[in-house]
PDB file of C-alpha atoms in Angstrom:
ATOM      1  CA  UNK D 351      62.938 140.880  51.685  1.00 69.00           C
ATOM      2  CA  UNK D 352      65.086 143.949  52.210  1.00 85.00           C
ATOM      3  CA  UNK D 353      68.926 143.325  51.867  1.00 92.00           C
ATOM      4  CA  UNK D 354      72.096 145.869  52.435  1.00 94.00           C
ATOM      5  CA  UNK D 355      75.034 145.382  50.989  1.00 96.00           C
ATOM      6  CA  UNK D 356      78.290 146.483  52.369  1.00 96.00           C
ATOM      7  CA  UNK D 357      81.790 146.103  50.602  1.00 97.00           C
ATOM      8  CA  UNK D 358      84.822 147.423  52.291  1.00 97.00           C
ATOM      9  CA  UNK D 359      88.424 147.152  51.668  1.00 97.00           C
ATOM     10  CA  UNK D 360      90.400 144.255  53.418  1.00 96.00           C
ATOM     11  CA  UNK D 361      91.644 146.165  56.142  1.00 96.00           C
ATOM     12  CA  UNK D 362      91.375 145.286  59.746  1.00 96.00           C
ATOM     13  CA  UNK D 363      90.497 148.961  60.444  1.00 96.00           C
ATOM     14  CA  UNK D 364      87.276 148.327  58.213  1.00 97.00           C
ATOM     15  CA  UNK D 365      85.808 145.721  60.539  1.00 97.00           C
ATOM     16  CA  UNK D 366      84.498 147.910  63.043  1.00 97.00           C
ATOM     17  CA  UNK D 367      82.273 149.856  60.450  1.00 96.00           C
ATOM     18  CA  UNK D 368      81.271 146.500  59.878  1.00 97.00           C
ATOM     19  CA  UNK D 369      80.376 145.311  62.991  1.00 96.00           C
ATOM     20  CA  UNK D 370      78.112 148.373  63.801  1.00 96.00           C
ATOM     21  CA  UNK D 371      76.367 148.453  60.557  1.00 97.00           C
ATOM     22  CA  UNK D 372      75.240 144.962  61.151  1.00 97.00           C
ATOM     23  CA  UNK D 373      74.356 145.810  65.088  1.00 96.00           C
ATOM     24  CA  UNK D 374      72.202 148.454  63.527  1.00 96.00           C
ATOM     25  CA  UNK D 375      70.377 146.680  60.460  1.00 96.00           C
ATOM     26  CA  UNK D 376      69.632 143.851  62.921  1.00 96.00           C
ATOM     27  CA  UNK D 377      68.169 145.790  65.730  1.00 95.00           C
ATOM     28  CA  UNK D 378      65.918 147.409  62.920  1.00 94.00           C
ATOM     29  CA  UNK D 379      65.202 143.964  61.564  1.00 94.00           C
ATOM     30  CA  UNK D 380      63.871 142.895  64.955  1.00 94.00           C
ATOM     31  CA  UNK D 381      66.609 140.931  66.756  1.00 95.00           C
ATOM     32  CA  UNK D 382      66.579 140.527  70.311  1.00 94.00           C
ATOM     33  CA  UNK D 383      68.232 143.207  71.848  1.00 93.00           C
ATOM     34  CA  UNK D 384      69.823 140.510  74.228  1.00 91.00           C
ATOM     35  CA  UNK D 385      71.753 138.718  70.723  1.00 94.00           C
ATOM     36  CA  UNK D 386      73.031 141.894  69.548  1.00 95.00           C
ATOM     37  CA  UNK D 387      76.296 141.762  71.720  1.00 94.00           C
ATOM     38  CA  UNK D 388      76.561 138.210  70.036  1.00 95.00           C
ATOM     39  CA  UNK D 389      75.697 139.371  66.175  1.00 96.00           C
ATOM     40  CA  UNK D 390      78.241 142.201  66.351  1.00 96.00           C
ATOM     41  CA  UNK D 391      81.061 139.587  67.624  1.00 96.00           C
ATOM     42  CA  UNK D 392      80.286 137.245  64.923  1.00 97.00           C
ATOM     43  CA  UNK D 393      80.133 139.349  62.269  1.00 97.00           C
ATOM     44  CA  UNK D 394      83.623 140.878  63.483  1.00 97.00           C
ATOM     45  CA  UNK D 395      85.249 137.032  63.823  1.00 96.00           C
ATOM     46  CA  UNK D 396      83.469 137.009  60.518  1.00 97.00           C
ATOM     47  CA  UNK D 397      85.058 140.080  58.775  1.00 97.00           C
ATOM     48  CA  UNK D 398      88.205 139.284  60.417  1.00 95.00           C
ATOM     49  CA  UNK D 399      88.994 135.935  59.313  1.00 94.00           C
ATOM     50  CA  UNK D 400      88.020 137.482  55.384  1.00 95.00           C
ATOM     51  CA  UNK D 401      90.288 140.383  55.711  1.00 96.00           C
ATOM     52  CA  UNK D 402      93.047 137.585  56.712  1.00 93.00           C
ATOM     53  CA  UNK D 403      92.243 135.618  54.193  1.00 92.00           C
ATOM     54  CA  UNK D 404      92.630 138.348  51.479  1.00 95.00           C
ATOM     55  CA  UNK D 405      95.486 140.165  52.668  1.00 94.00           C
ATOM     56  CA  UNK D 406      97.213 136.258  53.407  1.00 91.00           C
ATOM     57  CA  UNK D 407      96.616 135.450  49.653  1.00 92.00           C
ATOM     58  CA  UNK D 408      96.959 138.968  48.683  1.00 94.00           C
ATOM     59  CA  UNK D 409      93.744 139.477  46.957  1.00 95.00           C
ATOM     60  CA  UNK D 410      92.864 143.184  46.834  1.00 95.00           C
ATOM     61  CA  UNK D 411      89.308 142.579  45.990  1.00 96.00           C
ATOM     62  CA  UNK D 412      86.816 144.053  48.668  1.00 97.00           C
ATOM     63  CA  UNK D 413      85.561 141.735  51.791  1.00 97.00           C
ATOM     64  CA  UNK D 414      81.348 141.542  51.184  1.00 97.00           C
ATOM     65  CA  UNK D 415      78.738 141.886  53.704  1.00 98.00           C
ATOM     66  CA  UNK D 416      75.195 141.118  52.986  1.00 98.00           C
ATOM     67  CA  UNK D 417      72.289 142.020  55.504  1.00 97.00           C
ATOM     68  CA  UNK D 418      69.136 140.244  54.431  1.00 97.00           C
ATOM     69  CA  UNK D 419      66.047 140.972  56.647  1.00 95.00           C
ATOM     70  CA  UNK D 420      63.448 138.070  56.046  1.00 93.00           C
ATOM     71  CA  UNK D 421      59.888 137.726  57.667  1.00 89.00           C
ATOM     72  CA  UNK D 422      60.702 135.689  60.547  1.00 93.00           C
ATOM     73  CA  UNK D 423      64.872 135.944  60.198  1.00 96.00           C
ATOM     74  CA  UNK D 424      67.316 138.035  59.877  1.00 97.00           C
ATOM     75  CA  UNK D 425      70.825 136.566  58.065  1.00 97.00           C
ATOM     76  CA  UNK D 426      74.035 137.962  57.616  1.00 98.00           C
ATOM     77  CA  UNK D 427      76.648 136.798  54.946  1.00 98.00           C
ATOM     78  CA  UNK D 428      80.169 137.526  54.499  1.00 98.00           C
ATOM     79  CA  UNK D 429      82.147 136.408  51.518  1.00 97.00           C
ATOM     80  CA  UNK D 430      85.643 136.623  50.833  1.00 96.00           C
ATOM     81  CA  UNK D 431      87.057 135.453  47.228  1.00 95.00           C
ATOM     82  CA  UNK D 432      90.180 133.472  48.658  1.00 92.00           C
ATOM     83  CA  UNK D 433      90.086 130.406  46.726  1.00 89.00           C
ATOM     84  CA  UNK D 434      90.527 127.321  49.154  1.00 80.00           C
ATOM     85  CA  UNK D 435      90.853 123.568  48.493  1.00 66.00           C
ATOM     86  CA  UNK D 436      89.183 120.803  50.542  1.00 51.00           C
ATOM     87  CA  UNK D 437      91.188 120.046  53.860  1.00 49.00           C
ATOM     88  CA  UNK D 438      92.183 116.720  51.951  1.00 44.00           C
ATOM     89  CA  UNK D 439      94.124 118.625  48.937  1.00 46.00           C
ATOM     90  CA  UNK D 440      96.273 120.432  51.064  1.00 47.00           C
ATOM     91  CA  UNK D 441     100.353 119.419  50.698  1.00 44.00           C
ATOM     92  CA  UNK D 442     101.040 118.776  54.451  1.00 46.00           C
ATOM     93  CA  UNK D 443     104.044 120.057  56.287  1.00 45.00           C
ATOM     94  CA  UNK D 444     103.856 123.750  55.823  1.00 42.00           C
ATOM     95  CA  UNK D 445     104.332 125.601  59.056  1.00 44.00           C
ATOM     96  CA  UNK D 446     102.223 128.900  57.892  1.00 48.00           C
ATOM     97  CA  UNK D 447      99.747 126.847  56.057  1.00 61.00           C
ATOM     98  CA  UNK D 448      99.290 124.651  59.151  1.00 63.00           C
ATOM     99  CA  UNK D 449      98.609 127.761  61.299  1.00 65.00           C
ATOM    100  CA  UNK D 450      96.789 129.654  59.242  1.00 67.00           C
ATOM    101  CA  UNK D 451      94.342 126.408  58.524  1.00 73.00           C
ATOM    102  CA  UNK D 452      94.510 126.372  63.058  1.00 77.00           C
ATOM    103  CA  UNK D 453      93.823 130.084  63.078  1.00 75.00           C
ATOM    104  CA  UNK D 454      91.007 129.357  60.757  1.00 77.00           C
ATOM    105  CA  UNK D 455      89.080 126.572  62.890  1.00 84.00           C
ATOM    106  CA  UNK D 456      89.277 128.799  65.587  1.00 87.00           C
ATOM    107  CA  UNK D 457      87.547 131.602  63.960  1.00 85.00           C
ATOM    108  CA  UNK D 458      85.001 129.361  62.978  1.00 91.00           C
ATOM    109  CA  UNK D 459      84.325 127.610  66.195  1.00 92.00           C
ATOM    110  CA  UNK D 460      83.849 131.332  67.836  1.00 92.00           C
ATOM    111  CA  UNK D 461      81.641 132.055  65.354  1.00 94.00           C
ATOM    112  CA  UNK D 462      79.827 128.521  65.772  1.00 93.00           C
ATOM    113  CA  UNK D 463      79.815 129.264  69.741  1.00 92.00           C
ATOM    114  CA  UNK D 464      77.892 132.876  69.226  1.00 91.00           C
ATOM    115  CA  UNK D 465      75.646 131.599  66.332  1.00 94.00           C
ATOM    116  CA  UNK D 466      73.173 128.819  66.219  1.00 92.00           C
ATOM    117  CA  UNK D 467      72.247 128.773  62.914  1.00 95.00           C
ATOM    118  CA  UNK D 468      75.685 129.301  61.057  1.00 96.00           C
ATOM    119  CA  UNK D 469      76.628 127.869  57.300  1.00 96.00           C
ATOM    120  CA  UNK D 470      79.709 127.930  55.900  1.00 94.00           C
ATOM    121  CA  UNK D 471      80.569 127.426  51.968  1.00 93.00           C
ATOM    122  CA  UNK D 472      84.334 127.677  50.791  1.00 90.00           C
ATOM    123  CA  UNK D 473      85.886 126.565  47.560  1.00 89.00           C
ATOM    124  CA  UNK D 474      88.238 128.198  44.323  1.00 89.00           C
ATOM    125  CA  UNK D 475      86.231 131.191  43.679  1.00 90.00           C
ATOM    126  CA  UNK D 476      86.278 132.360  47.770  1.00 93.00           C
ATOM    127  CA  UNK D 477      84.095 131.095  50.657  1.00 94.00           C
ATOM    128  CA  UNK D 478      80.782 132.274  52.395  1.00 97.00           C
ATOM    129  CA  UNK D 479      79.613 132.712  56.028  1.00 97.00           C
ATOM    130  CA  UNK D 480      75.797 132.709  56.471  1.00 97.00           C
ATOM    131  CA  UNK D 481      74.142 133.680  60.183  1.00 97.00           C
ATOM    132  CA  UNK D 482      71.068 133.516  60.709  1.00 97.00           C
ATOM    133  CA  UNK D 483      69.142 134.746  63.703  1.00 96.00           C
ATOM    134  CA  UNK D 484      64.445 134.940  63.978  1.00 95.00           C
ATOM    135  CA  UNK D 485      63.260 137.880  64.513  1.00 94.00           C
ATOM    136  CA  UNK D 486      60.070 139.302  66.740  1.00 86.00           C
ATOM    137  CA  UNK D 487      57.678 142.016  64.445  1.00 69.00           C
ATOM    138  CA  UNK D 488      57.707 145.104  65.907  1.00 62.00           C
ATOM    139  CA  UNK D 489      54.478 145.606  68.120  1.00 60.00           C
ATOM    140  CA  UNK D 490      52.071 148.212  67.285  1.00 55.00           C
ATOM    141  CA  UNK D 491      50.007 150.364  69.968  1.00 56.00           C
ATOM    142  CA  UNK D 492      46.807 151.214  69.427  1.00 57.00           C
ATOM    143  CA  UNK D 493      46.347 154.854  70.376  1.00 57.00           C
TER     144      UNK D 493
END
């Protein structure tokens, strides 16, 4: 299993670098060519919604990527540390935290809508976003 790590500060600027860091790990890894419009829009929803979630809670800790190449998979995960409660422990009636929480399903459903095989993990020490797409092994030529 080969991993990359990637940290970057919670700045929107840093999302591109992001995005085509994962585009390139994953073609390497062996993802369809044909998904790799869709992995570099979900990891940027991905890396988006983290640097949002940082800079909204002003954490100033850095936004983590992992790229994990697997024999038949290839998985991305970004983590954020912005501790959240479950939807029930919310105090209703907040404007901002209402939108935020709107702005926050939406990212996820885009995400959802690119990736089929998409976990997500959130609690007080920060949340996780885990994509996973299979992977073909490179054919070899015999000369």
């Amino acid at each position: 299993m080969a991993t990359v790590e990637l940290r970057f500060s919670a700045l929107p600027e840093h999302v591109r670098t992001a995005r085509l860091v994962a585009a390139a790990v994953a073609r390497r890894a062996g993802v369809d060519e044909a998904v790799l419009d869709e992995v570099r829009l979900a990891v940027g929803e991905a890396c988006s919604r983290a640097v949002g979630l940082h800079q909204g809670a002003g954490i100033t800790a850095p936004v983590k990527v992992a790229l994990i190449e697997e024999e038949k998979q290839f998985s991305i995960e970004v983590g954020d540390e912005a501790p959240r409660s479950a939807p029930g422990d919310r105090v209703p009636g907040s404007p901002a935290d209402d939108a935020d929480a709107e702005e926050d399903e939406m990212g996820l459903a885009v995400i959802s809508g690119l990736v089929d095989d998409v976990e997500v993990a959130a609690g007080e020490h920060g949340g996780l976003i885990r994509m996973t797409w299979p992977t073909t092994p490179p054919t070899m030529t015999l000369g």
